[in-house]
PDB file of C-alpha atoms in Angstrom:
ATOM      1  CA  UNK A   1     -28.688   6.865 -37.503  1.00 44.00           C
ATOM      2  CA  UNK A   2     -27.494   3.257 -37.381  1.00 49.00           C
ATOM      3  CA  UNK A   3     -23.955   2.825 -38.257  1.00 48.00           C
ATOM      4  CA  UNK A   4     -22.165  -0.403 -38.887  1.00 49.00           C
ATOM      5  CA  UNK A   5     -19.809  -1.148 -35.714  1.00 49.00           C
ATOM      6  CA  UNK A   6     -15.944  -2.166 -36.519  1.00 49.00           C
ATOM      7  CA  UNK A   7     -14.838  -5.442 -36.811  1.00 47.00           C
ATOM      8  CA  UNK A   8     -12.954  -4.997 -33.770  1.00 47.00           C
ATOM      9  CA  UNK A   9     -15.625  -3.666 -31.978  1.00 47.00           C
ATOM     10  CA  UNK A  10     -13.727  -1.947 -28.486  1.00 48.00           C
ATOM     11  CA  UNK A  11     -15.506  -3.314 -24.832  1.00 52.00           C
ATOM     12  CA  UNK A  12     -18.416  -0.959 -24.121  1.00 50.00           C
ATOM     13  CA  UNK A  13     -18.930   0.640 -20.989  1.00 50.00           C
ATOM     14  CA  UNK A  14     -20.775  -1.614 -18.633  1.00 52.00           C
ATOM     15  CA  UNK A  15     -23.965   0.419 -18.549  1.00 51.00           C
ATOM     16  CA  UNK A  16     -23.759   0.374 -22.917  1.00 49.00           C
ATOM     17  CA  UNK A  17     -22.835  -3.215 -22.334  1.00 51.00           C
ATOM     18  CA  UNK A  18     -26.128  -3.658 -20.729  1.00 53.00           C
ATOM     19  CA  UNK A  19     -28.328  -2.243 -23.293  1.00 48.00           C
ATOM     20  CA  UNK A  20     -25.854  -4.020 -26.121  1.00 50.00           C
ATOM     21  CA  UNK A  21     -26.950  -7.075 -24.539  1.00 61.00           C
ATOM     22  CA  UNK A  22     -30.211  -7.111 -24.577  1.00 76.00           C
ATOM     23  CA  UNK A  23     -30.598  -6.520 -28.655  1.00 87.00           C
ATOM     24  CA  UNK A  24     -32.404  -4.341 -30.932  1.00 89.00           C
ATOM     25  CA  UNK A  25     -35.606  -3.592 -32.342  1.00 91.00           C
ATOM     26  CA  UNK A  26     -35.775  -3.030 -35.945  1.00 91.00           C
ATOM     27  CA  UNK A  27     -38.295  -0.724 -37.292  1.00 89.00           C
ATOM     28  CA  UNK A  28     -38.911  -1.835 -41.022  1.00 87.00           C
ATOM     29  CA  UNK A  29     -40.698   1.498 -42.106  1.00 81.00           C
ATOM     30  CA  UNK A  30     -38.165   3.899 -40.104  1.00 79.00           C
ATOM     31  CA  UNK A  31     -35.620   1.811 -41.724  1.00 82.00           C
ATOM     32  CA  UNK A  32     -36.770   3.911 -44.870  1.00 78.00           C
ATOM     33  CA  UNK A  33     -36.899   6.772 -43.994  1.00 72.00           C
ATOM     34  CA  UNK A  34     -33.970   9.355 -45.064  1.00 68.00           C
ATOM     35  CA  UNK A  35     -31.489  10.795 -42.483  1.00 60.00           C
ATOM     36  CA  UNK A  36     -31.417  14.169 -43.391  1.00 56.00           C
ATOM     37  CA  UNK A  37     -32.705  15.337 -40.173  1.00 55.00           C
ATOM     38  CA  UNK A  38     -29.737  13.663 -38.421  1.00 53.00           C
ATOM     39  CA  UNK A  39     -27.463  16.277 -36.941  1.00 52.00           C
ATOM     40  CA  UNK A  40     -24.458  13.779 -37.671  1.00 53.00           C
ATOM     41  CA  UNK A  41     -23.505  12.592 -41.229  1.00 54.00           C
ATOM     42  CA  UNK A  42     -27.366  13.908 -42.490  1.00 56.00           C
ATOM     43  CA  UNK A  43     -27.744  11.987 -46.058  1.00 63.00           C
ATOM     44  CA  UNK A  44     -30.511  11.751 -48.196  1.00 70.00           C
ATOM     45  CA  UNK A  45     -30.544   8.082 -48.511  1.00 75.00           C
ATOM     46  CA  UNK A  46     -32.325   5.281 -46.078  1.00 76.00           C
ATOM     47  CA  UNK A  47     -31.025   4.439 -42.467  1.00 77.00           C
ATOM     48  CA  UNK A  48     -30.430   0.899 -44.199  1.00 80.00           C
ATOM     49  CA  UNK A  49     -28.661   2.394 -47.283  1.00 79.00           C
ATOM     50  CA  UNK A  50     -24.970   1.211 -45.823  1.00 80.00           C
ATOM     51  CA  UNK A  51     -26.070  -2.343 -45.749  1.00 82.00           C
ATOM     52  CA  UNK A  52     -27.751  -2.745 -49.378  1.00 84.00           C
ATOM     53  CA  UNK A  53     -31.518  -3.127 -48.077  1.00 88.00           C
ATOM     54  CA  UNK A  54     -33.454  -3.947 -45.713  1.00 89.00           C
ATOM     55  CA  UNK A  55     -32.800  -7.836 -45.619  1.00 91.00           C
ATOM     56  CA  UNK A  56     -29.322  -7.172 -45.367  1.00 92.00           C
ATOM     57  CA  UNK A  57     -29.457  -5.193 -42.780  1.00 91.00           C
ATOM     58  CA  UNK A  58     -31.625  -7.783 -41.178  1.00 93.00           C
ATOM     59  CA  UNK A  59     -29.172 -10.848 -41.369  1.00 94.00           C
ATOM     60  CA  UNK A  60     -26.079  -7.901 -40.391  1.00 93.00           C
ATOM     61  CA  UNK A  61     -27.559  -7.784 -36.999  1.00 92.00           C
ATOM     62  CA  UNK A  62     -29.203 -11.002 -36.752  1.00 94.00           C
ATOM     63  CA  UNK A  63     -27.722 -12.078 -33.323  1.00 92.00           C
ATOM     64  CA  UNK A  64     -29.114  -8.698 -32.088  1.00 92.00           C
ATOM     65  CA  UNK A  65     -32.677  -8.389 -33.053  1.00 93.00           C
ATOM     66  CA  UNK A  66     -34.609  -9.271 -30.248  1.00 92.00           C
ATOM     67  CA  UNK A  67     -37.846  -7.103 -31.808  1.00 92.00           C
ATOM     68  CA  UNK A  68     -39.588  -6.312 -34.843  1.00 94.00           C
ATOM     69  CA  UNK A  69     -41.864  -2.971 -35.961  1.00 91.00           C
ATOM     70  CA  UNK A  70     -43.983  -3.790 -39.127  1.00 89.00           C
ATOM     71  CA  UNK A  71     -45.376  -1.149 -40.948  1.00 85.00           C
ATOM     72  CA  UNK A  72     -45.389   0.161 -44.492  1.00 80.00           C
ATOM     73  CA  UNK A  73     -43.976   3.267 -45.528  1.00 72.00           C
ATOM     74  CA  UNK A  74     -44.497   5.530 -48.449  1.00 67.00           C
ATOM     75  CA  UNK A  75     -41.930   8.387 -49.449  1.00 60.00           C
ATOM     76  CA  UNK A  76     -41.947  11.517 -47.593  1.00 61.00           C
ATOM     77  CA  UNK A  77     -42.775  11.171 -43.999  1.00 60.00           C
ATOM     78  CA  UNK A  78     -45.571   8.716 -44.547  1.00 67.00           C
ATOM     79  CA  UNK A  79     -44.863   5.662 -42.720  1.00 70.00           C
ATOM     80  CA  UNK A  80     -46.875   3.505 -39.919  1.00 81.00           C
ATOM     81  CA  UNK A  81     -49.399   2.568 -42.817  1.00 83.00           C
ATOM     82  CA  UNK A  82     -51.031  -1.154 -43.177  1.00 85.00           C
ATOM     83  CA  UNK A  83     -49.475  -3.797 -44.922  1.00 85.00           C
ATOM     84  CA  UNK A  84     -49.810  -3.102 -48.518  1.00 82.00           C
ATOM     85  CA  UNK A  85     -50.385   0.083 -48.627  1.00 83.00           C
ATOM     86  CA  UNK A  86     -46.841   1.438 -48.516  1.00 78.00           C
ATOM     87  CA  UNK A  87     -44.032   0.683 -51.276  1.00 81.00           C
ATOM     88  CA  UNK A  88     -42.298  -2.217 -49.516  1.00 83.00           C
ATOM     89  CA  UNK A  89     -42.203  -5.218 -50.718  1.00 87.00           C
ATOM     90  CA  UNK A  90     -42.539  -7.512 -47.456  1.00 89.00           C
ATOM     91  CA  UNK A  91     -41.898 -10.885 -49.086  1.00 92.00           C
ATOM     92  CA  UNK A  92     -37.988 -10.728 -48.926  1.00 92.00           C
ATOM     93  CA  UNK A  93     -38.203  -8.720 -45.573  1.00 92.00           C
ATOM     94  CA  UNK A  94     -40.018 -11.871 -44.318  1.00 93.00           C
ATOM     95  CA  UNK A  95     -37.723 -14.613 -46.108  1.00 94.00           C
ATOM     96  CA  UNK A  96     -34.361 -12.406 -44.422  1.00 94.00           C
ATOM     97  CA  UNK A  97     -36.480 -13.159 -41.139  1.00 95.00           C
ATOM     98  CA  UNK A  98     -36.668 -16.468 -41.559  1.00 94.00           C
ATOM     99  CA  UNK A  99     -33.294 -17.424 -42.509  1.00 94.00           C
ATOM    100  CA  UNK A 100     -31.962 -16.119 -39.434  1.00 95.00           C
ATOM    101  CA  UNK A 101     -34.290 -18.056 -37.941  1.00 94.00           C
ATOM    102  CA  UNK A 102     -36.063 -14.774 -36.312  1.00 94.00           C
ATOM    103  CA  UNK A 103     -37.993 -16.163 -33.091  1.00 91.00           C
ATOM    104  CA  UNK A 104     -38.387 -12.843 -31.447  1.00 89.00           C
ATOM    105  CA  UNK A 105     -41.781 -10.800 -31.254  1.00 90.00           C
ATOM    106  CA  UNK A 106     -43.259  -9.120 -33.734  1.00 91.00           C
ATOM    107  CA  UNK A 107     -45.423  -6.263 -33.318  1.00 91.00           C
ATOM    108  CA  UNK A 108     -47.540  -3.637 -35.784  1.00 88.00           C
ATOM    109  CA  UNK A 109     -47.360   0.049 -35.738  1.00 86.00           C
ATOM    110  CA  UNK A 110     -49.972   1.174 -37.882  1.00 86.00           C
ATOM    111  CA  UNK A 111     -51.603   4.212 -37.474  1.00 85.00           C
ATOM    112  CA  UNK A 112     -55.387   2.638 -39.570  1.00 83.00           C
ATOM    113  CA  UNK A 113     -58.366   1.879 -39.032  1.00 89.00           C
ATOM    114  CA  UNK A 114     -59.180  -1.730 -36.933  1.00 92.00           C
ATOM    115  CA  UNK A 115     -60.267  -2.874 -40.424  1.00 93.00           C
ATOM    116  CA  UNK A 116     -56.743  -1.735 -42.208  1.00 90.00           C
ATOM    117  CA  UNK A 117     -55.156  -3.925 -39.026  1.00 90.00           C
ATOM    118  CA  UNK A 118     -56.984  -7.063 -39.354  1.00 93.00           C
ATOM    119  CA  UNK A 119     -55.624  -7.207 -43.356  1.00 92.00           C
ATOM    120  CA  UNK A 120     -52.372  -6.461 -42.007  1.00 90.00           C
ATOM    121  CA  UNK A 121     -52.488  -9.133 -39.810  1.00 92.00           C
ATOM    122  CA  UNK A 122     -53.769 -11.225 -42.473  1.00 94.00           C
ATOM    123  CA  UNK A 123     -50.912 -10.185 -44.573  1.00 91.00           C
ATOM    124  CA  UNK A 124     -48.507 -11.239 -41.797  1.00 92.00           C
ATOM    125  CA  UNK A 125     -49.643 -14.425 -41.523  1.00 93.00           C
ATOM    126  CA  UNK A 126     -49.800 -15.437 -45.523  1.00 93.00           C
ATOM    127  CA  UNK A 127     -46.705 -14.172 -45.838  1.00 91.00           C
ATOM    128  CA  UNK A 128     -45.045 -16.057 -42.675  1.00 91.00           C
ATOM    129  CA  UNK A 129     -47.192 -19.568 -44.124  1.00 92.00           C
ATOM    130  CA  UNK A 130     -45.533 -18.654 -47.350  1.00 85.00           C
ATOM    131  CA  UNK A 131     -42.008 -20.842 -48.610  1.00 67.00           C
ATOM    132  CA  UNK A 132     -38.417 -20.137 -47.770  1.00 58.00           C
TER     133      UNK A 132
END
């Protein structure tokens, strides 16, 4: 579970410090996904839920993304799917992206066929040519 750090956030530990350094990868789909299998504060709402949505939760942490997961999710466990064929709506996921000005990698995780990746890609790529 991701949980927004205080204001004041206290001076981690220098091996935390490390890995607080060096960023974080969000995982669009998992970022869906509810966290009632979490064995702290388990909820029924989305790991992004505290933020508002998902491009909210991008521009939150935008000094600390160094890596993106794309995939689609559907509800209940079905996630990793091609572009389009989930029930998120990539356009303002994209836009967040870019307003942050986002130059880190992105990557797919998409459990498909090599046809199913090739749209995604596709996908990707309109919707990165696309406007604000």
């Amino acid at each position: 579970m991701i949980r927004r750090p205080p204001r004041s956030t206290p001076k981690p530990s220098s091996a935390a410090s490390d890995v607080y350094k060096e960023g974080i990868t969000v995982d669009i789909g998992h970022l869906c996904l509810k966290q009632t299998g979490v064995p702290v504060h388990p909820t029924d709402k989305p790991a992004y839920a505290p933020y508002g949505n998902i491009p909210c939760f991008i521009e939150r942490f935008a000094e600390k993304i160094v890596h993106v997961h794309i995939h689609a999710h559907f509800e209940k466990d079905k996630d990793h799917l091609p572009l389009g064929k989930g029930n998120l709506d990539f356009k303002p996921i994209i836009k967040s992206l870019k307003k942050i000005e986002y130059k880190g990698s992105l990557s797919f995780e998409i459990q498909g066929s090599k046809e199913e990746i090739l749209e995604s890609k596709e996908r990707l790529k309109e919707l990165l040519k696309e406007e604000g």
